[in-house]
Amino acid sequence: MNKTMEEILIEILIKIQFSEIYINLCNKYCEFDNGGKFTKKEVESEIIKRELQMIFSSKEKLFYKDYVKNNLKIRFILSYKYGFIECFYTIQSLINSEKIEGRFNTIATLQNLNFNNLVKHKFPIATSLDDLKEILGIVFDLNNNLILEIEKI
C-alpha cells in the first residue's frame, strides 16, 4: 500500500526530531514583550552565511526558497517581524493533488499532537542579534534536514 504524503512527512519529522527541536527552540526564546526589530540586512546576513540563496519579498517582508525534490514542490518561508521568527512550509505533490501547508508549529503538531500544550508561544522570539542568529541557525538546520530526508525518498 502506498503511503500518503502526510504519512511520509510524519516519518521524516520523527527521524529528524523536528517537534522536539522546535519545542525546545520555542521554549528557550519566549520573551513575547521583548521581541527585537531586525533589519532585512541582519536576517539576510545569516542567510548568506548558510548559502541558502533565499528570495526576499518586499511586499510581505519575508524570505522564501523553493525546492523541487522527488516529485514534491516545497516552499520554505521565513518571516521575522517584531523578533517573531515564523517559518512556513507549502509541500505539494507534482503527481497528484496532495498538499500540506502550515507554520512550523502546525508541522510539529503532525509529529506531536501535544505541541501546543508544550510551548508558551508557537514560535521562537528573538530579543537580540545573538538570539536571532541562534534561532535562524536551528531553523535552517531543521529545514536542511527535512530537505535531505525528502531527497532520500
Tab-separated table of N, CA and C in Angstrom:
chain	number	residue	atom	x	y	z
A	1	MET	N	0.840	-1.193	0.000
A	1	MET	CA	0.000	0.000	0.000
A	1	MET	C	0.882	1.254	0.000
A	2	ASN	N	0.551	2.185	-0.841
A	2	ASN	CA	1.311	3.428	-0.927
A	2	ASN	C	0.975	4.341	0.243
A	3	LYS	N	2.003	4.974	0.763
A	3	LYS	CA	1.812	5.903	1.866
A	3	LYS	C	1.397	7.260	1.324
A	4	THR	N	0.617	7.983	2.127
A	4	THR	CA	0.254	9.341	1.752
A	4	THR	C	1.456	10.259	1.995
A	5	MET	N	1.387	11.410	1.410
A	5	MET	CA	2.449	12.390	1.603
A	5	MET	C	2.544	12.754	3.088
A	6	GLU	N	1.412	12.854	3.775
A	6	GLU	CA	1.426	13.186	5.201
A	6	GLU	C	2.097	12.090	6.024
A	7	GLU	N	1.837	10.832	5.694
A	7	GLU	CA	2.471	9.721	6.412
A	7	GLU	C	3.987	9.733	6.214
A	8	ILE	N	4.412	9.999	4.994
A	8	ILE	CA	5.845	10.084	4.704
A	8	ILE	C	6.461	11.252	5.466
A	9	LEU	N	5.769	12.399	5.457
A	9	LEU	CA	6.276	13.572	6.156
A	9	LEU	C	6.398	13.302	7.659
A	10	ILE	N	5.422	12.644	8.244
A	10	ILE	CA	5.471	12.331	9.675
A	10	ILE	C	6.672	11.438	9.982
A	11	GLU	N	6.934	10.448	9.143
A	11	GLU	CA	8.112	9.591	9.341
A	11	GLU	C	9.401	10.415	9.321
A	12	ILE	N	9.481	11.362	8.397
A	12	ILE	CA	10.661	12.224	8.302
A	12	ILE	C	10.771	13.106	9.545
A	13	LEU	N	9.659	13.674	9.972
A	13	LEU	CA	9.665	14.542	11.154
A	13	LEU	C	10.151	13.788	12.385
A	14	ILE	N	9.709	12.554	12.525
A	14	ILE	CA	10.142	11.724	13.655
A	14	ILE	C	11.647	11.467	13.551
A	15	LYS	N	12.106	11.125	12.356
A	15	LYS	CA	13.518	10.802	12.153
A	15	LYS	C	14.432	11.981	12.494
A	16	ILE	N	14.040	13.182	12.103
A	16	ILE	CA	14.894	14.356	12.339
A	16	ILE	C	14.552	15.052	13.662
A	17	GLN	N	13.622	14.499	14.416
A	17	GLN	CA	13.198	15.034	15.718
A	17	GLN	C	12.725	16.481	15.601
A	18	PHE	N	11.968	16.748	14.570
A	18	PHE	CA	11.502	18.097	14.274
A	18	PHE	C	10.770	18.719	15.458
A	19	SER	N	9.768	18.024	15.954
A	19	SER	CA	8.940	18.567	17.033
A	19	SER	C	9.759	18.842	18.290
A	20	GLU	N	10.588	17.891	18.690
A	20	GLU	CA	11.386	18.064	19.906
A	20	GLU	C	12.298	19.288	19.802
A	21	ILE	N	12.953	19.432	18.664
A	21	ILE	CA	13.879	20.550	18.457
A	21	ILE	C	13.108	21.866	18.442
A	22	TYR	N	11.964	21.877	17.757
A	22	TYR	CA	11.187	23.113	17.658
A	22	TYR	C	10.561	23.496	18.999
A	23	ILE	N	10.120	22.518	19.780
A	23	ILE	CA	9.592	22.794	21.125
A	23	ILE	C	10.679	23.437	21.979
A	24	ASN	N	11.866	22.855	21.977
A	24	ASN	CA	12.981	23.418	22.750
A	24	ASN	C	13.308	24.841	22.308
A	25	LEU	N	13.291	25.079	21.012
A	25	LEU	CA	13.578	26.403	20.479
A	25	LEU	C	12.522	27.415	20.935
A	26	CYS	N	11.257	27.041	20.828
A	26	CYS	CA	10.167	27.944	21.234
A	26	CYS	C	10.228	28.243	22.727
A	27	ASN	N	10.578	27.254	23.523
A	27	ASN	CA	10.624	27.456	24.973
A	27	ASN	C	11.873	28.211	25.425
A	28	LYS	N	12.946	28.105	24.681
A	28	LYS	CA	14.167	28.832	25.030
A	28	LYS	C	14.024	30.321	24.712
A	29	TYR	N	13.332	30.622	23.624
A	29	TYR	CA	13.173	32.002	23.174
A	29	TYR	C	11.695	32.376	23.205
A	30	CYS	N	11.222	32.813	24.379
A	30	CYS	CA	9.779	33.021	24.544
A	30	CYS	C	9.427	34.351	25.216
A	31	GLU	N	10.319	35.340	25.140
A	31	GLU	CA	10.035	36.646	25.745
A	31	GLU	C	9.195	37.493	24.791
A	32	PHE	N	7.898	37.309	24.865
A	32	PHE	CA	6.957	37.928	23.936
A	32	PHE	C	7.058	39.455	23.926
A	33	ASP	N	7.181	40.060	25.092
A	33	ASP	CA	7.174	41.521	25.184
A	33	ASP	C	8.503	42.170	24.814
A	34	ASN	N	9.535	41.368	24.586
A	34	ASN	CA	10.856	41.927	24.300
A	34	ASN	C	11.374	41.578	22.916
A	35	GLY	N	10.486	41.223	22.005
A	35	GLY	CA	10.917	40.882	20.651
A	35	GLY	C	11.666	42.032	20.015
A	36	GLY	N	12.761	41.704	19.362
A	36	GLY	CA	13.592	42.721	18.732
A	36	GLY	C	13.104	43.069	17.338
A	37	LYS	N	13.498	44.243	16.884
A	37	LYS	CA	13.215	44.641	15.500
A	37	LYS	C	14.501	44.469	14.724
A	38	PHE	N	14.461	43.605	13.736
A	38	PHE	CA	15.652	43.296	12.964
A	38	PHE	C	15.478	43.769	11.533
A	39	THR	N	16.588	44.179	10.950
A	39	THR	CA	16.546	44.666	9.578
A	39	THR	C	16.642	43.499	8.599
A	40	LYS	N	16.257	43.775	7.402
A	40	LYS	CA	16.405	42.793	6.319
A	40	LYS	C	17.871	42.375	6.214
A	41	LYS	N	18.767	43.328	6.328
A	41	LYS	CA	20.202	43.061	6.182
A	41	LYS	C	20.710	42.107	7.268
A	42	GLU	N	20.220	42.243	8.505
A	42	GLU	CA	20.646	41.362	9.602
A	42	GLU	C	20.204	39.923	9.348
A	43	VAL	N	18.976	39.752	8.869
A	43	VAL	CA	18.468	38.410	8.563
A	43	VAL	C	19.180	37.860	7.328
A	44	GLU	N	19.306	38.704	6.333
A	44	GLU	CA	19.949	38.300	5.084
A	44	GLU	C	21.398	37.862	5.306
A	45	SER	N	22.080	38.487	6.244
A	45	SER	CA	23.455	38.129	6.562
A	45	SER	C	23.558	36.662	6.988
A	46	GLU	N	22.610	36.211	7.798
A	46	GLU	CA	22.604	34.813	8.242
A	46	GLU	C	22.254	33.868	7.090
A	47	ILE	N	21.382	34.308	6.209
A	47	ILE	CA	21.009	33.509	5.039
A	47	ILE	C	22.219	33.337	4.121
A	48	ILE	N	22.955	34.416	3.924
A	48	ILE	CA	24.145	34.378	3.070
A	48	ILE	C	25.209	33.465	3.673
A	49	LYS	N	25.395	33.542	4.999
A	49	LYS	CA	26.373	32.669	5.668
A	49	LYS	C	26.076	31.200	5.394
A	50	ARG	N	24.806	30.863	5.300
A	50	ARG	CA	24.385	29.476	5.064
A	50	ARG	C	24.301	29.137	3.577
A	51	GLU	N	24.555	30.125	2.730
A	51	GLU	CA	24.487	29.952	1.281
A	51	GLU	C	23.124	29.414	0.840
A	52	LEU	N	22.061	29.961	1.421
A	52	LEU	CA	20.713	29.460	1.138
A	52	LEU	C	20.071	30.059	-0.111
A	53	GLN	N	20.547	31.197	-0.566
A	53	GLN	CA	20.004	31.825	-1.770
A	53	GLN	C	18.483	31.950	-1.704
A	54	MET	N	18.009	32.545	-0.624
A	54	MET	CA	16.574	32.790	-0.472
A	54	MET	C	16.213	34.098	-1.169
A	55	ILE	N	14.969	34.193	-1.585
A	55	ILE	CA	14.462	35.376	-2.274
A	55	ILE	C	13.710	36.230	-1.261
A	56	PHE	N	13.890	37.548	-1.348
A	56	PHE	CA	13.189	38.464	-0.456
A	56	PHE	C	11.957	38.994	-1.165
A	57	SER	N	10.818	38.915	-0.487
A	57	SER	CA	9.575	39.501	-0.993
A	57	SER	C	9.336	40.792	-0.224
A	58	SER	N	9.548	41.920	-0.889
A	58	SER	CA	9.429	43.205	-0.192
A	58	SER	C	7.981	43.491	0.212
A	59	LYS	N	7.029	43.010	-0.553
A	59	LYS	CA	5.610	43.260	-0.239
A	59	LYS	C	5.236	42.620	1.096
A	60	GLU	N	5.647	41.366	1.304
A	60	GLU	CA	5.308	40.650	2.538
A	60	GLU	C	6.393	40.770	3.596
A	61	LYS	N	7.544	41.306	3.227
A	61	LYS	CA	8.697	41.414	4.125
A	61	LYS	C	9.070	40.056	4.711
A	62	LEU	N	9.351	39.139	3.813
A	62	LEU	CA	9.781	37.798	4.216
A	62	LEU	C	10.699	37.231	3.158
A	63	PHE	N	11.390	36.165	3.549
A	63	PHE	CA	12.274	35.440	2.635
A	63	PHE	C	11.640	34.091	2.320
A	64	TYR	N	11.912	33.582	1.117
A	64	TYR	CA	11.436	32.243	0.776
A	64	TYR	C	12.417	31.550	-0.157
A	65	LYS	N	12.292	30.234	-0.169
A	65	LYS	CA	13.119	29.411	-1.060
A	65	LYS	C	12.255	28.265	-1.560
A	66	ASP	N	12.326	28.014	-2.851
A	66	ASP	CA	11.594	26.905	-3.463
A	66	ASP	C	12.541	25.762	-3.776
A	67	TYR	N	12.044	24.556	-3.557
A	67	TYR	CA	12.779	23.333	-3.881
A	67	TYR	C	11.857	22.442	-4.698
A	68	VAL	N	12.441	21.645	-5.577
A	68	VAL	CA	11.706	20.559	-6.225
A	68	VAL	C	12.523	19.299	-5.963
A	69	LYS	N	11.951	18.401	-5.170
A	69	LYS	CA	12.636	17.173	-4.758
A	69	LYS	C	11.656	16.005	-4.839
A	70	ASN	N	12.040	14.961	-5.547
A	70	ASN	CA	11.240	13.724	-5.633
A	70	ASN	C	9.755	13.976	-5.862
A	71	ASN	N	9.459	14.680	-6.919
A	71	ASN	CA	8.077	14.981	-7.304
A	71	ASN	C	7.316	15.801	-6.277
A	72	LEU	N	8.041	16.531	-5.453
A	72	LEU	CA	7.431	17.443	-4.497
A	72	LEU	C	7.954	18.855	-4.741
A	73	LYS	N	7.049	19.797	-4.723
A	73	LYS	CA	7.425	21.208	-4.787
A	73	LYS	C	7.296	21.736	-3.357
A	74	ILE	N	8.396	22.251	-2.822
A	74	ILE	CA	8.445	22.680	-1.433
A	74	ILE	C	8.802	24.158	-1.394
A	75	ARG	N	8.029	24.917	-0.649
A	75	ARG	CA	8.373	26.321	-0.409
A	75	ARG	C	8.597	26.490	1.089
A	76	PHE	N	9.781	26.987	1.424
A	76	PHE	CA	10.162	27.309	2.796
A	76	PHE	C	10.108	28.827	2.925
A	77	ILE	N	9.346	29.319	3.895
A	77	ILE	CA	9.146	30.754	4.072
A	77	ILE	C	9.619	31.159	5.468
A	78	LEU	N	10.310	32.286	5.551
A	78	LEU	CA	10.832	32.804	6.804
A	78	LEU	C	10.364	34.242	6.994
A	79	SER	N	9.638	34.473	8.084
A	79	SER	CA	9.178	35.806	8.453
A	79	SER	C	9.837	36.188	9.771
A	80	TYR	N	10.154	37.467	9.961
A	80	TYR	CA	10.906	37.872	11.147
A	80	TYR	C	10.384	39.150	11.803
A	81	LYS	N	9.130	39.468	11.631
A	81	LYS	CA	8.550	40.701	12.177
A	81	LYS	C	8.552	40.688	13.700
A	82	TYR	N	8.933	41.831	14.291
A	82	TYR	CA	8.906	42.048	15.748
A	82	TYR	C	9.736	41.024	16.527
A	83	GLY	N	10.701	40.395	15.865
A	83	GLY	CA	11.506	39.374	16.513
A	83	GLY	C	10.831	38.007	16.528
A	84	PHE	N	9.590	37.941	16.042
A	84	PHE	CA	8.862	36.670	15.964
A	84	PHE	C	9.377	35.934	14.733
A	85	ILE	N	10.061	34.827	14.935
A	85	ILE	CA	10.633	34.083	13.819
A	85	ILE	C	9.645	32.986	13.444
A	86	GLU	N	8.870	33.262	12.416
A	86	GLU	CA	7.864	32.313	11.965
A	86	GLU	C	8.289	31.725	10.629
A	87	CYS	N	8.216	30.408	10.562
A	87	CYS	CA	8.560	29.706	9.334
A	87	CYS	C	7.346	28.918	8.868
A	88	PHE	N	7.226	28.771	7.573
A	88	PHE	CA	6.083	28.107	6.960
A	88	PHE	C	6.583	27.137	5.903
A	89	TYR	N	5.770	26.129	5.652
A	89	TYR	CA	6.015	25.220	4.530
A	89	TYR	C	4.759	25.109	3.688
A	90	THR	N	4.978	25.017	2.392
A	90	THR	CA	3.967	24.523	1.469
A	90	THR	C	4.644	23.379	0.730
A	91	ILE	N	4.088	22.187	0.883
A	91	ILE	CA	4.637	20.995	0.242
A	91	ILE	C	3.534	20.430	-0.648
A	92	GLN	N	3.807	20.401	-1.933
A	92	GLN	CA	2.786	19.993	-2.894
A	92	GLN	C	3.317	18.895	-3.797
A	93	SER	N	2.506	17.873	-3.979
A	93	SER	CA	2.873	16.791	-4.881
A	93	SER	C	2.743	17.272	-6.323
A	94	LEU	N	3.716	16.924	-7.139
A	94	LEU	CA	3.645	17.256	-8.567
A	94	LEU	C	2.915	16.157	-9.337
A	95	ILE	N	2.541	15.074	-8.625
A	95	ILE	CA	1.881	13.937	-9.258
A	95	ILE	C	0.364	13.961	-9.046
A	96	ASN	N	-0.039	14.278	-7.820
A	96	ASN	CA	-1.468	14.324	-7.527
A	96	ASN	C	-1.792	15.621	-6.797
A	97	SER	N	-2.939	15.716	-6.204
A	97	SER	CA	-3.376	16.974	-5.591
A	97	SER	C	-3.004	17.099	-4.110
A	98	GLU	N	-2.204	16.157	-3.600
A	98	GLU	CA	-1.835	16.230	-2.185
A	98	GLU	C	-1.041	17.507	-1.902
A	99	LYS	N	-1.401	18.137	-0.774
A	99	LYS	CA	-0.723	19.376	-0.386
A	99	LYS	C	-0.749	19.488	1.134
A	100	ILE	N	0.385	19.838	1.694
A	100	ILE	CA	0.485	20.089	3.130
A	100	ILE	C	1.076	21.472	3.280
A	101	GLU	N	0.420	22.294	4.093
A	101	GLU	CA	0.979	23.612	4.325
A	101	GLU	C	0.689	24.051	5.745
A	102	GLY	N	1.585	24.869	6.263
A	102	GLY	CA	1.387	25.393	7.600
A	102	GLY	C	2.666	25.927	8.195
A	103	ARG	N	2.495	26.659	9.278
A	103	ARG	CA	3.639	27.156	10.042
A	103	ARG	C	4.374	25.974	10.656
A	104	PHE	N	5.594	26.223	11.111
A	104	PHE	CA	6.363	25.152	11.748
A	104	PHE	C	5.598	24.540	12.914
A	105	ASN	N	4.833	25.346	13.678
A	105	ASN	CA	4.075	24.781	14.789
A	105	ASN	C	3.025	23.789	14.285
A	106	THR	N	2.421	24.061	13.149
A	106	THR	CA	1.448	23.142	12.559
A	106	THR	C	2.140	21.861	12.095
A	107	ILE	N	3.298	22.017	11.475
A	107	ILE	CA	4.069	20.863	11.023
A	107	ILE	C	4.505	20.029	12.229
A	108	ALA	N	4.974	20.702	13.290
A	108	ALA	CA	5.393	19.993	14.509
A	108	ALA	C	4.221	19.227	15.126
A	109	THR	N	3.013	19.750	14.997
A	109	THR	CA	1.827	19.090	15.546
A	109	THR	C	1.529	17.785	14.817
A	110	LEU	N	1.941	17.660	13.562
A	110	LEU	CA	1.768	16.392	12.849
A	110	LEU	C	2.516	15.275	13.567
A	111	GLN	N	3.691	15.604	14.103
A	111	GLN	CA	4.521	14.627	14.806
A	111	GLN	C	4.109	14.498	16.270
A	112	ASN	N	3.738	15.606	16.900
A	112	ASN	CA	3.415	15.602	18.322
A	112	ASN	C	2.126	16.386	18.546
A	113	LEU	N	1.035	15.663	18.754
A	113	LEU	CA	-0.271	16.310	18.910
A	113	LEU	C	-0.338	17.225	20.122
A	114	ASN	N	0.563	17.041	21.071
A	114	ASN	CA	0.584	17.871	22.284
A	114	ASN	C	1.435	19.129	22.135
A	115	PHE	N	1.922	19.402	20.946
A	115	PHE	CA	2.827	20.527	20.732
A	115	PHE	C	2.332	21.809	21.404
A	116	ASN	N	1.083	22.189	21.145
A	116	ASN	CA	0.576	23.464	21.658
A	116	ASN	C	0.552	23.522	23.180
A	117	ASN	N	0.451	22.382	23.848
A	117	ASN	CA	0.458	22.347	25.313
A	117	ASN	C	1.874	22.373	25.878
A	118	LEU	N	2.873	22.177	25.031
A	118	LEU	CA	4.259	22.074	25.488
A	118	LEU	C	5.071	23.348	25.275
A	119	VAL	N	4.451	24.353	24.657
A	119	VAL	CA	5.151	25.613	24.394
A	119	VAL	C	4.354	26.798	24.935
A	120	LYS	N	5.079	27.837	25.292
A	120	LYS	CA	4.429	29.075	25.751
A	120	LYS	C	3.889	29.847	24.545
A	121	HIS	N	4.707	29.919	23.496
A	121	HIS	CA	4.304	30.562	22.239
A	121	HIS	C	4.604	29.602	21.098
A	122	LYS	N	3.908	29.749	20.003
A	122	LYS	CA	4.007	28.800	18.894
A	122	LYS	C	5.166	29.083	17.946
A	123	PHE	N	6.027	30.013	18.319
A	123	PHE	CA	7.192	30.359	17.512
A	123	PHE	C	8.247	30.952	18.432
A	124	PRO	N	9.517	30.874	18.052
A	124	PRO	CA	10.564	31.489	18.875
A	124	PRO	C	10.583	33.004	18.676
A	125	ILE	N	11.033	33.711	19.709
A	125	ILE	CA	11.074	35.172	19.673
A	125	ILE	C	12.502	35.629	19.976
A	126	ALA	N	13.092	36.329	19.024
A	126	ALA	CA	14.455	36.835	19.190
A	126	ALA	C	14.408	38.200	19.869
A	127	THR	N	15.210	38.363	20.931
A	127	THR	CA	15.276	39.639	21.628
A	127	THR	C	16.592	40.371	21.366
A	128	SER	N	17.541	39.656	20.775
A	128	SER	CA	18.850	40.247	20.480
A	128	SER	C	19.380	39.649	19.177
A	129	LEU	N	20.420	40.247	18.659
A	129	LEU	CA	21.029	39.729	17.435
A	129	LEU	C	21.589	38.324	17.656
A	130	ASP	N	22.136	38.067	18.845
A	130	ASP	CA	22.624	36.717	19.156
A	130	ASP	C	21.479	35.706	19.144
A	131	ASP	N	20.338	36.087	19.725
A	131	ASP	CA	19.151	35.218	19.688
A	131	ASP	C	18.766	34.925	18.243
A	132	LEU	N	18.708	35.988	17.446
A	132	LEU	CA	18.318	35.848	16.043
A	132	LEU	C	19.227	34.852	15.335
A	133	LYS	N	20.531	34.996	15.531
A	133	LYS	CA	21.493	34.112	14.868
A	133	LYS	C	21.299	32.659	15.291
A	134	GLU	N	21.092	32.425	16.587
A	134	GLU	CA	20.906	31.050	17.061
A	134	GLU	C	19.592	30.463	16.556
A	135	ILE	N	18.523	31.242	16.629
A	135	ILE	CA	17.219	30.758	16.158
A	135	ILE	C	17.294	30.415	14.676
A	136	LEU	N	17.830	31.341	13.880
A	136	LEU	CA	17.912	31.091	12.434
A	136	LEU	C	18.782	29.871	12.145
A	137	GLY	N	19.875	29.702	12.881
A	137	GLY	CA	20.731	28.531	12.684
A	137	GLY	C	19.959	27.234	12.893
A	138	ILE	N	19.170	27.180	13.950
A	138	ILE	CA	18.395	25.963	14.245
A	138	ILE	C	17.290	25.760	13.216
A	139	VAL	N	16.611	26.833	12.856
A	139	VAL	CA	15.539	26.744	11.852
A	139	VAL	C	16.106	26.290	10.503
A	140	PHE	N	17.245	26.853	10.115
A	140	PHE	CA	17.866	26.460	8.848
A	140	PHE	C	18.313	25.001	8.896
A	141	ASP	N	18.809	24.550	10.048
A	141	ASP	CA	19.193	23.138	10.189
A	141	ASP	C	17.970	22.229	10.063
A	142	LEU	N	16.864	22.605	10.695
A	142	LEU	CA	15.631	21.809	10.577
A	142	LEU	C	15.201	21.711	9.115
A	143	ASN	N	15.208	22.849	8.435
A	143	ASN	CA	14.820	22.855	7.025
A	143	ASN	C	15.765	21.987	6.202
A	144	ASN	N	17.052	22.148	6.410
A	144	ASN	CA	18.040	21.375	5.664
A	144	ASN	C	17.857	19.876	5.901
A	145	ASN	N	17.661	19.485	7.154
A	145	ASN	CA	17.463	18.068	7.472
A	145	ASN	C	16.202	17.520	6.811
A	146	LEU	N	15.137	18.310	6.801
A	146	LEU	CA	13.895	17.879	6.157
A	146	LEU	C	14.117	17.690	4.655
A	147	ILE	N	14.767	18.651	4.023
A	147	ILE	CA	15.021	18.573	2.574
A	147	ILE	C	15.903	17.369	2.254
A	148	LEU	N	16.949	17.138	3.061
A	148	LEU	CA	17.831	15.993	2.822
A	148	LEU	C	17.063	14.671	2.917
A	149	GLU	N	16.164	14.560	3.879
A	149	GLU	CA	15.379	13.336	4.021
A	149	GLU	C	14.374	13.170	2.885
A	150	ILE	N	13.815	14.263	2.420
A	150	ILE	CA	12.876	14.187	1.276
A	150	ILE	C	13.629	13.711	0.040
A	151	GLU	N	14.874	14.141	-0.121
A	151	GLU	CA	15.677	13.700	-1.259
A	151	GLU	C	15.886	12.194	-1.265
A	152	LYS	N	15.858	11.571	-0.086
A	152	LYS	CA	16.113	10.133	0.039
A	152	LYS	C	14.908	9.252	-0.310
A	153	ILE	N	13.705	9.834	-0.339
A	153	ILE	CA	12.519	9.006	-0.589
A	153	ILE	C	12.354	8.692	-2.056
